[in-house]
Amino acid sequence: MSTCHQNALACGTAATTADSAAILLLGHPNVGKSVLFHRLTGAYVQVSNYPGTTVEVSRAPARFDPTAMLLDTPGILTLPAHSEDEQATVHALLCEPVRSIVQVGDAKHLKRILALTALLAELGVPMALALNMHDEAAARGIAIDLHKLGEALAMPVLATVATRNEGVAELTRALSQSRAPRPLLRYDEATEEAIAGLAAWIARAAPHERLLPRGLAVLWLGGDSVIERWLHQRLGERFAEGRAMLDAAQAHGITPARLARERARAAEALAGRVLTRAATQSPALSHRAGQWVVHRFWSLPILFAVLYAVYLFVGVFGAGTLVDLLEENLFQGLLNPAVTDFVQAYAPYAWLSDLLVGQYGLWTMGMTYALALILPIVTTFFIAFSLLEDCGYFARLSVLANRAFALLGLNGRAVLPMVLGLGCVTMATLSTRILHTRRERLITTFLMALAIPCSAQLGVVLGLLGGFSFQVVLIWLAAMAAVLLFSGTIAARFVPGRRIPLVTELPPMRLPLLGNVIKKTAARLQWYLVEVIPLFLLGTFIMFVLDRLGVLPAIIRAGEPLVSGWLGLPKEASAAFVMGFLRRDFGATGLFAMGARLDPVQAVVGMVTITLFVPCIASVMTIIKEHGLKIAAAIIGVITPFAFLVGGTLNWLLRTMGNL
Amino acid sequence: MMQPTSEAGAVPLTSLSPGSRARVAHLGERIDAVQRERLLAYGVSPGAVLTLLRQRPMTVVLADEVELALESAVARQIRVQPC
């Protein structure tokens, strides 16, 4: 994967694969580009049933043609591109050695597909059109005359169902015959004149190696800022000439909206000629399910039932049954004594056996935490998460969350990064790129760093607190919700800018495909283990060294007033907070391991504090990358004292109100 | 094809009841430019026929097989003619 830095647009400095030609997969959000990418390359990228899963361009060699690189791009709802993920797509179009474009569309939405085709066809790049999810369109009584559409556009048009590999072989064959399509429309007289003038100027001043000046002119007149930056960087001062022409055209009413309207009209006319619609059947079960989950009365009971089911599966089954089996029976009962005996018999030095099997031993702490405690918890969590993600439930949460999010200065769209944050806050920080304004991104990033626990941590929370009762879990949940609302309300006041009301697409509910759920869970687990085992070992090693040097006991003593006095926790819990600096889940696991020695109030206070506590190193790095050092420092500077403040207050509240 | 639309008889989208269909008369002036573009991209433009799915907790319409959730600040601005 490569990162497109929006500010450093100049092509060539960005990571391009200069040697091999690029085939670009491009289209609206949530139409299955990433599934198709997987089919065509064998490389796995995360796919989900909601828009915005892909926020960066991914690349992999094409299976069917070793000379070509396939590029999976973030979905574009409209050109001009607004959000950063959309801009990455336009950037790829400009800067990659594009040999051909495969436009992927949801066959149900032919008009929308063709409105985008109308733009792309002007670029003069060979194209093919894949009408994906053809099965869903057919189920809705929509039939498209592929041959007629192909003739009209002068390019290959194929029906595909990427998730079932249907039509994919035909698509690869057609790619070898892909050619520059016929433009879909002529704009009205005045617009054409403006386009021709601007195109002639671009052709003289800054011709593009692959893209036609006319296509660039249409994009620029359409208001695309990426094209504008590209021209500006190439031309320097001479850019003003073109800008003056653009301004003049816009002053004469050649506006982005006018061009978009004409394209929409042409797309509708063409769609009308090739599409037939059978009488619609009664709404499918999936459609009705989609309505229930946003129903004014049923939505909340359903949400609660979903949460409870996740709690039962992850908290009770994963963190309870499975952990007991692995930790108590396998590790504490069998493996650890055996390993300990072995090491103590053969290790030549006492410190070495301490390092391996002591209190902060690489095996007895690091590997036991990673494999016996975390692994079963995250496995069950990832299975539950993948199921919910693929059936399309998460996207619908934006409807339920919108009102609450309005208080935070956000709209319901921000629910997606936040829910993704439950998987991994680091990845979710990247996915805030689907939000439209910097303000929304900042607020969401801050709230995620503060109060959204990542999968392992959430699992540990469910495991520890679920061991007491569901009520204790609810107290933790309520504390998190209160913190989110409180700090979000304040953040919304401080971060400048205005709130944008919600307009969002709700993807249809679908039955999750078992294959995809398994593949996704496996990919996430693999990623998790590769990241977590070295870090847990490193963390254990640091703890070991700190302990040996006498620093850890000193920290524990120094932290006692805060940890024991203010939070009311046993003084050894300090060690968990030190571990939390490395990774929040490492710290949470430290508390989890103390489980038996904590009472319910201590458990919930400890977990609330450690959930709010500093985000893990990886996510801090991502925040620095996306927003800069200053903002990252400010976020951490606010979060750390705040975590202890909330934890202590909760401790006081719970103690005053009586016991649990 | 586009039908001639007029202001006569046009009501805000928020006043329709679930299950009813209506033709978009015009998008209000007060809709944010970015949201207007998104609406147009989803095919919510004058002449388009929408099916109203629900009003609570938020206006949800079916526009050409796409389910769209619209906050009331936006939905109030969209004027439609019931059909």
PDB file of N, CA and C in Angstrom, chain A residues 83-158:
ATOM      1  N   SER A  83     -13.805  14.788  -0.391  1.00  0.00           N
ATOM      2  CA  SER A  83     -13.063  14.261   0.748  1.00  0.00           C
ATOM      3  C   SER A  83     -11.699  13.771   0.284  1.00  0.00           C
ATOM      4  N   GLU A  84     -10.816  13.532   1.245  1.00  0.00           N
ATOM      5  CA  GLU A  84      -9.431  13.208   0.897  1.00  0.00           C
ATOM      6  C   GLU A  84      -9.311  11.872   0.197  1.00  0.00           C
ATOM      7  N   ASP A  85     -10.209  10.931   0.543  1.00  0.00           N
ATOM      8  CA  ASP A  85     -10.107   9.635  -0.130  1.00  0.00           C
ATOM      9  C   ASP A  85     -10.468   9.776  -1.603  1.00  0.00           C
ATOM     10  N   GLU A  86     -11.479  10.617  -1.895  1.00  0.00           N
ATOM     11  CA  GLU A  86     -11.851  10.842  -3.292  1.00  0.00           C
ATOM     12  C   GLU A  86     -10.719  11.519  -4.049  1.00  0.00           C
ATOM     13  N   GLN A  87     -10.051  12.446  -3.373  1.00  0.00           N
ATOM     14  CA  GLN A  87      -8.963  13.152  -4.037  1.00  0.00           C
ATOM     15  C   GLN A  87      -7.809  12.213  -4.370  1.00  0.00           C
ATOM     16  N   ALA A  88      -7.613  11.195  -3.525  1.00  0.00           N
ATOM     17  CA  ALA A  88      -6.559  10.223  -3.800  1.00  0.00           C
ATOM     18  C   ALA A  88      -6.830   9.523  -5.131  1.00  0.00           C
ATOM     19  N   THR A  89      -8.119   9.319  -5.436  1.00  0.00           N
ATOM     20  CA  THR A  89      -8.480   8.658  -6.687  1.00  0.00           C
ATOM     21  C   THR A  89      -8.134   9.536  -7.889  1.00  0.00           C
ATOM     22  N   VAL A  90      -8.463  10.812  -7.814  1.00  0.00           N
ATOM     23  CA  VAL A  90      -8.148  11.715  -8.921  1.00  0.00           C
ATOM     24  C   VAL A  90      -6.630  11.839  -9.074  1.00  0.00           C
ATOM     25  N   HIS A  91      -5.954  11.841  -7.937  1.00  0.00           N
ATOM     26  CA  HIS A  91      -4.498  11.898  -7.956  1.00  0.00           C
ATOM     27  C   HIS A  91      -3.925  10.704  -8.720  1.00  0.00           C
ATOM     28  N   ALA A  92      -4.486   9.516  -8.462  1.00  0.00           N
ATOM     29  CA  ALA A  92      -4.020   8.313  -9.162  1.00  0.00           C
ATOM     30  C   ALA A  92      -4.249   8.437 -10.658  1.00  0.00           C
ATOM     31  N   LEU A  93      -5.390   8.983 -11.006  1.00  0.00           N
ATOM     32  CA  LEU A  93      -5.738   9.164 -12.418  1.00  0.00           C
ATOM     33  C   LEU A  93      -4.703  10.053 -13.110  1.00  0.00           C
ATOM     34  N   LEU A  94      -4.270  11.099 -12.408  1.00  0.00           N
ATOM     35  CA  LEU A  94      -3.331  12.056 -12.990  1.00  0.00           C
ATOM     36  C   LEU A  94      -1.901  11.526 -12.994  1.00  0.00           C
ATOM     37  N   CYS A  95      -1.520  10.834 -11.950  1.00  0.00           N
ATOM     38  CA  CYS A  95      -0.097  10.582 -11.717  1.00  0.00           C
ATOM     39  C   CYS A  95       0.364   9.165 -12.015  1.00  0.00           C
ATOM     40  N   GLU A  96      -0.540   8.208 -12.073  1.00  0.00           N
ATOM     41  CA  GLU A  96      -0.114   6.838 -12.339  1.00  0.00           C
ATOM     42  C   GLU A  96      -0.024   6.629 -13.856  1.00  0.00           C
ATOM     43  N   PRO A  97       0.843   5.697 -14.279  1.00  0.00           N
ATOM     44  CA  PRO A  97       0.932   5.397 -15.711  1.00  0.00           C
ATOM     45  C   PRO A  97      -0.267   4.564 -16.161  1.00  0.00           C
ATOM     46  N   VAL A  98      -1.428   5.209 -16.229  1.00  0.00           N
ATOM     47  CA  VAL A  98      -2.680   4.483 -16.460  1.00  0.00           C
ATOM     48  C   VAL A  98      -2.757   3.952 -17.891  1.00  0.00           C
ATOM     49  N   ARG A  99      -2.884   2.637 -18.010  1.00  0.00           N
ATOM     50  CA  ARG A  99      -3.047   2.060 -19.344  1.00  0.00           C
ATOM     51  C   ARG A  99      -4.527   1.910 -19.662  1.00  0.00           C
ATOM     52  N   SER A 100      -5.293   1.517 -18.676  1.00  0.00           N
ATOM     53  CA  SER A 100      -6.735   1.450 -18.893  1.00  0.00           C
ATOM     54  C   SER A 100      -7.476   1.617 -17.571  1.00  0.00           C
ATOM     55  N   ILE A 101      -8.753   1.934 -17.715  1.00  0.00           N
ATOM     56  CA  ILE A 101      -9.612   2.125 -16.547  1.00  0.00           C
ATOM     57  C   ILE A 101     -10.709   1.080 -16.582  1.00  0.00           C
ATOM     58  N   VAL A 102     -10.915   0.403 -15.469  1.00  0.00           N
ATOM     59  CA  VAL A 102     -12.100  -0.431 -15.348  1.00  0.00           C
ATOM     60  C   VAL A 102     -13.050   0.318 -14.436  1.00  0.00           C
ATOM     61  N   GLN A 103     -14.127   0.819 -15.025  1.00  0.00           N
ATOM     62  CA  GLN A 103     -15.115   1.462 -14.169  1.00  0.00           C
ATOM     63  C   GLN A 103     -16.020   0.379 -13.604  1.00  0.00           C
ATOM     64  N   VAL A 104     -16.126   0.343 -12.281  1.00  0.00           N
ATOM     65  CA  VAL A 104     -16.976  -0.641 -11.627  1.00  0.00           C
ATOM     66  C   VAL A 104     -18.206   0.088 -11.121  1.00  0.00           C
ATOM     67  N   GLY A 105     -19.378  -0.482 -11.391  1.00  0.00           N
ATOM     68  CA  GLY A 105     -20.598   0.169 -10.935  1.00  0.00           C
ATOM     69  C   GLY A 105     -21.554  -0.846 -10.354  1.00  0.00           C
ATOM     70  N   ASP A 106     -22.470  -0.372  -9.549  1.00  0.00           N
ATOM     71  CA  ASP A 106     -23.532  -1.209  -9.012  1.00  0.00           C
ATOM     72  C   ASP A 106     -24.645  -1.223 -10.057  1.00  0.00           C
ATOM     73  N   ALA A 107     -24.888  -2.405 -10.637  1.00  0.00           N
ATOM     74  CA  ALA A 107     -25.804  -2.503 -11.779  1.00  0.00           C
ATOM     75  C   ALA A 107     -27.188  -1.923 -11.472  1.00  0.00           C
ATOM     76  N   LYS A 108     -27.540  -1.816 -10.185  1.00  0.00           N
ATOM     77  CA  LYS A 108     -28.841  -1.254  -9.830  1.00  0.00           C
ATOM     78  C   LYS A 108     -28.911   0.229 -10.161  1.00  0.00           C
ATOM     79  N   HIS A 109     -27.744   0.879 -10.283  1.00  0.00           N
ATOM     80  CA  HIS A 109     -27.726   2.340 -10.402  1.00  0.00           C
ATOM     81  C   HIS A 109     -27.128   2.781 -11.721  1.00  0.00           C
ATOM     82  N   LEU A 110     -27.728   2.330 -12.814  1.00  0.00           N
ATOM     83  CA  LEU A 110     -27.123   2.579 -14.119  1.00  0.00           C
ATOM     84  C   LEU A 110     -26.981   4.076 -14.430  1.00  0.00           C
ATOM     85  N   LYS A 111     -27.993   4.855 -14.045  1.00  0.00           N
ATOM     86  CA  LYS A 111     -27.933   6.287 -14.349  1.00  0.00           C
ATOM     87  C   LYS A 111     -26.701   6.929 -13.730  1.00  0.00           C
ATOM     88  N   ARG A 112     -26.494   6.598 -12.447  1.00  0.00           N
ATOM     89  CA  ARG A 112     -25.337   7.162 -11.741  1.00  0.00           C
ATOM     90  C   ARG A 112     -24.033   6.700 -12.364  1.00  0.00           C
ATOM     91  N   ILE A 113     -23.995   5.420 -12.732  1.00  0.00           N
ATOM     92  CA  ILE A 113     -22.777   4.889 -13.344  1.00  0.00           C
ATOM     93  C   ILE A 113     -22.452   5.694 -14.599  1.00  0.00           C
ATOM     94  N   LEU A 114     -23.483   5.890 -15.438  1.00  0.00           N
ATOM     95  CA  LEU A 114     -23.233   6.534 -16.730  1.00  0.00           C
ATOM     96  C   LEU A 114     -22.879   8.010 -16.572  1.00  0.00           C
ATOM     97  N   ALA A 115     -23.398   8.645 -15.516  1.00  0.00           N
ATOM     98  CA  ALA A 115     -23.031  10.044 -15.294  1.00  0.00           C
ATOM     99  C   ALA A 115     -21.531  10.151 -15.022  1.00  0.00           C
ATOM    100  N   LEU A 116     -20.981   9.146 -14.346  1.00  0.00           N
ATOM    101  CA  LEU A 116     -19.533   9.135 -14.099  1.00  0.00           C
ATOM    102  C   LEU A 116     -18.785   8.738 -15.370  1.00  0.00           C
ATOM    103  N   THR A 117     -19.342   7.761 -16.107  1.00  0.00           N
ATOM    104  CA  THR A 117     -18.730   7.362 -17.379  1.00  0.00           C
ATOM    105  C   THR A 117     -18.590   8.575 -18.296  1.00  0.00           C
ATOM    106  N   ALA A 118     -19.616   9.425 -18.286  1.00  0.00           N
ATOM    107  CA  ALA A 118     -19.611  10.592 -19.163  1.00  0.00           C
ATOM    108  C   ALA A 118     -18.381  11.461 -18.905  1.00  0.00           C
ATOM    109  N   LEU A 119     -17.930  11.505 -17.666  1.00  0.00           N
ATOM    110  CA  LEU A 119     -16.721  12.277 -17.338  1.00  0.00           C
ATOM    111  C   LEU A 119     -15.461  11.527 -17.763  1.00  0.00           C
ATOM    112  N   LEU A 120     -15.408  10.250 -17.372  1.00  0.00           N
ATOM    113  CA  LEU A 120     -14.192   9.463 -17.606  1.00  0.00           C
ATOM    114  C   LEU A 120     -13.942   9.267 -19.092  1.00  0.00           C
ATOM    115  N   ALA A 121     -15.026   9.130 -19.867  1.00  0.00           N
ATOM    116  CA  ALA A 121     -14.880   8.841 -21.294  1.00  0.00           C
ATOM    117  C   ALA A 121     -14.174   9.982 -22.022  1.00  0.00           C
ATOM    118  N   GLU A 122     -14.198  11.157 -21.445  1.00  0.00           N
ATOM    119  CA  GLU A 122     -13.565  12.305 -22.095  1.00  0.00           C
ATOM    120  C   GLU A 122     -12.053  12.285 -21.966  1.00  0.00           C
ATOM    121  N   LEU A 123     -11.527  11.409 -21.100  1.00  0.00           N
ATOM    122  CA  LEU A 123     -10.091  11.444 -20.825  1.00  0.00           C
ATOM    123  C   LEU A 123      -9.266  10.748 -21.907  1.00  0.00           C
ATOM    124  N   GLY A 124      -9.932   9.972 -22.770  1.00  0.00           N
ATOM    125  CA  GLY A 124      -9.219   9.334 -23.868  1.00  0.00           C
ATOM    126  C   GLY A 124      -8.408   8.126 -23.460  1.00  0.00           C
ATOM    127  N   VAL A 125      -8.711   7.547 -22.292  1.00  0.00           N
ATOM    128  CA  VAL A 125      -8.007   6.360 -21.826  1.00  0.00           C
ATOM    129  C   VAL A 125      -8.895   5.147 -22.133  1.00  0.00           C
ATOM    130  N   PRO A 126      -8.295   4.028 -22.609  1.00  0.00           N
ATOM    131  CA  PRO A 126      -9.102   2.825 -22.854  1.00  0.00           C
ATOM    132  C   PRO A 126      -9.859   2.421 -21.598  1.00  0.00           C
ATOM    133  N   MET A 127     -11.121   2.021 -21.789  1.00  0.00           N
ATOM    134  CA  MET A 127     -11.965   1.709 -20.636  1.00  0.00           C
ATOM    135  C   MET A 127     -12.744   0.422 -20.836  1.00  0.00           C
ATOM    136  N   ALA A 128     -13.124  -0.171 -19.737  1.00  0.00           N
ATOM    137  CA  ALA A 128     -14.133  -1.228 -19.749  1.00  0.00           C
ATOM    138  C   ALA A 128     -15.061  -0.935 -18.589  1.00  0.00           C
ATOM    139  N   LEU A 129     -16.315  -1.388 -18.732  1.00  0.00           N
ATOM    140  CA  LEU A 129     -17.300  -1.106 -17.691  1.00  0.00           C
ATOM    141  C   LEU A 129     -17.796  -2.423 -17.103  1.00  0.00           C
ATOM    142  N   ALA A 130     -17.627  -2.593 -15.798  1.00  0.00           N
ATOM    143  CA  ALA A 130     -18.128  -3.793 -15.126  1.00  0.00           C
ATOM    144  C   ALA A 130     -19.378  -3.426 -14.346  1.00  0.00           C
ATOM    145  N   LEU A 131     -20.509  -3.983 -14.742  1.00  0.00           N
ATOM    146  CA  LEU A 131     -21.754  -3.752 -13.999  1.00  0.00           C
ATOM    147  C   LEU A 131     -21.848  -4.842 -12.942  1.00  0.00           C
ATOM    148  N   ASN A 132     -21.407  -4.479 -11.741  1.00  0.00           N
ATOM    149  CA  ASN A 132     -21.269  -5.468 -10.669  1.00  0.00           C
ATOM    150  C   ASN A 132     -22.590  -5.629  -9.913  1.00  0.00           C
ATOM    151  N   MET A 133     -22.654  -6.635  -9.067  1.00  0.00           N
ATOM    152  CA  MET A 133     -23.852  -6.967  -8.283  1.00  0.00           C
ATOM    153  C   MET A 133     -25.040  -7.128  -9.212  1.00  0.00           C
ATOM    154  N   HIS A 134     -24.755  -7.758 -10.330  1.00  0.00           N
ATOM    155  CA  HIS A 134     -25.765  -7.934 -11.344  1.00  0.00           C
ATOM    156  C   HIS A 134     -26.918  -8.766 -10.818  1.00  0.00           C
ATOM    157  N   ASP A 135     -26.608  -9.680  -9.908  1.00  0.00           N
ATOM    158  CA  ASP A 135     -27.651 -10.536  -9.337  1.00  0.00           C
ATOM    159  C   ASP A 135     -28.681  -9.722  -8.569  1.00  0.00           C
ATOM    160  N   GLU A 136     -28.199  -8.705  -7.829  1.00  0.00           N
ATOM    161  CA  GLU A 136     -29.146  -7.889  -7.051  1.00  0.00           C
ATOM    162  C   GLU A 136     -30.051  -7.072  -7.964  1.00  0.00           C
ATOM    163  N   ALA A 137     -29.458  -6.581  -9.063  1.00  0.00           N
ATOM    164  CA  ALA A 137     -30.263  -5.827 -10.017  1.00  0.00           C
ATOM    165  C   ALA A 137     -31.325  -6.736 -10.616  1.00  0.00           C
ATOM    166  N   ALA A 138     -30.914  -7.956 -10.998  1.00  0.00           N
ATOM    167  CA  ALA A 138     -31.861  -8.896 -11.598  1.00  0.00           C
ATOM    168  C   ALA A 138     -32.992  -9.200 -10.619  1.00  0.00           C
ATOM    169  N   ALA A 139     -32.625  -9.366  -9.335  1.00  0.00           N
ATOM    170  CA  ALA A 139     -33.642  -9.657  -8.325  1.00  0.00           C
ATOM    171  C   ALA A 139     -34.639  -8.517  -8.185  1.00  0.00           C
ATOM    172  N   ARG A 140     -34.233  -7.323  -8.559  1.00  0.00           N
ATOM    173  CA  ARG A 140     -35.145  -6.184  -8.493  1.00  0.00           C
ATOM    174  C   ARG A 140     -35.840  -5.940  -9.826  1.00  0.00           C
ATOM    175  N   GLY A 141     -35.692  -6.892 -10.726  1.00  0.00           N
ATOM    176  CA  GLY A 141     -36.397  -6.790 -11.996  1.00  0.00           C
ATOM    177  C   GLY A 141     -35.741  -5.844 -12.995  1.00  0.00           C
ATOM    178  N   ILE A 142     -34.451  -5.546 -12.786  1.00  0.00           N
ATOM    179  CA  ILE A 142     -33.768  -4.639 -13.694  1.00  0.00           C
ATOM    180  C   ILE A 142     -32.972  -5.452 -14.716  1.00  0.00           C
ATOM    181  N   ALA A 143     -33.219  -5.215 -15.996  1.00  0.00           N
ATOM    182  CA  ALA A 143     -32.457  -5.898 -17.044  1.00  0.00           C
ATOM    183  C   ALA A 143     -31.776  -4.846 -17.909  1.00  0.00           C
ATOM    184  N   ILE A 144     -30.491  -5.071 -18.185  1.00  0.00           N
ATOM    185  CA  ILE A 144     -29.728  -4.094 -18.964  1.00  0.00           C
ATOM    186  C   ILE A 144     -29.235  -4.771 -20.237  1.00  0.00           C
ATOM    187  N   ASP A 145     -29.460  -4.137 -21.367  1.00  0.00           N
ATOM    188  CA  ASP A 145     -28.985  -4.660 -22.644  1.00  0.00           C
ATOM    189  C   ASP A 145     -27.494  -4.324 -22.782  1.00  0.00           C
ATOM    190  N   LEU A 146     -26.652  -5.287 -22.400  1.00  0.00           N
ATOM    191  CA  LEU A 146     -25.210  -5.028 -22.343  1.00  0.00           C
ATOM    192  C   LEU A 146     -24.642  -4.730 -23.718  1.00  0.00           C
ATOM    193  N   HIS A 147     -25.129  -5.477 -24.719  1.00  0.00           N
ATOM    194  CA  HIS A 147     -24.599  -5.318 -26.063  1.00  0.00           C
ATOM    195  C   HIS A 147     -24.868  -3.909 -26.579  1.00  0.00           C
ATOM    196  N   LYS A 148     -26.112  -3.490 -26.416  1.00  0.00           N
ATOM    197  CA  LYS A 148     -26.508  -2.169 -26.902  1.00  0.00           C
ATOM    198  C   LYS A 148     -25.720  -1.074 -26.177  1.00  0.00           C
ATOM    199  N   LEU A 149     -25.534  -1.253 -24.871  1.00  0.00           N
ATOM    200  CA  LEU A 149     -24.799  -0.257 -24.087  1.00  0.00           C
ATOM    201  C   LEU A 149     -23.342  -0.214 -24.542  1.00  0.00           C
ATOM    202  N   GLY A 150     -22.762  -1.399 -24.784  1.00  0.00           N
ATOM    203  CA  GLY A 150     -21.383  -1.470 -25.258  1.00  0.00           C
ATOM    204  C   GLY A 150     -21.217  -0.769 -26.593  1.00  0.00           C
ATOM    205  N   GLU A 151     -22.185  -0.967 -27.489  1.00  0.00           N
ATOM    206  CA  GLU A 151     -22.146  -0.299 -28.797  1.00  0.00           C
ATOM    207  C   GLU A 151     -22.192   1.214 -28.625  1.00  0.00           C
ATOM    208  N   ALA A 152     -23.108   1.661 -27.774  1.00  0.00           N
ATOM    209  CA  ALA A 152     -23.300   3.102 -27.600  1.00  0.00           C
ATOM    210  C   ALA A 152     -22.044   3.753 -27.025  1.00  0.00           C
ATOM    211  N   LEU A 153     -21.367   3.055 -26.125  1.00  0.00           N
ATOM    212  CA  LEU A 153     -20.198   3.645 -25.473  1.00  0.00           C
ATOM    213  C   LEU A 153     -18.900   3.310 -26.211  1.00  0.00           C
ATOM    214  N   ALA A 154     -18.983   2.366 -27.145  1.00  0.00           N
ATOM    215  CA  ALA A 154     -17.804   1.895 -27.866  1.00  0.00           C
ATOM    216  C   ALA A 154     -16.751   1.362 -26.900  1.00  0.00           C
ATOM    217  N   MET A 155     -17.194   0.569 -25.918  1.00  0.00           N
ATOM    218  CA  MET A 155     -16.237  -0.102 -25.022  1.00  0.00           C
ATOM    219  C   MET A 155     -16.877  -1.374 -24.470  1.00  0.00           C
ATOM    220  N   PRO A 156     -16.044  -2.312 -23.994  1.00  0.00           N
ATOM    221  CA  PRO A 156     -16.619  -3.535 -23.443  1.00  0.00           C
ATOM    222  C   PRO A 156     -17.453  -3.247 -22.195  1.00  0.00           C
ATOM    223  N   VAL A 157     -18.645  -3.842 -22.148  1.00  0.00           N
ATOM    224  CA  VAL A 157     -19.503  -3.722 -20.965  1.00  0.00           C
ATOM    225  C   VAL A 157     -19.838  -5.127 -20.493  1.00  0.00           C
ATOM    226  N   LEU A 158     -19.568  -5.421 -19.215  1.00  0.00           N
ATOM    227  CA  LEU A 158     -19.786  -6.779 -18.719  1.00  0.00           C
ATOM    228  C   LEU A 158     -20.611  -6.781 -17.456  1.00  0.00           C
TER     229      LEU A 158
END
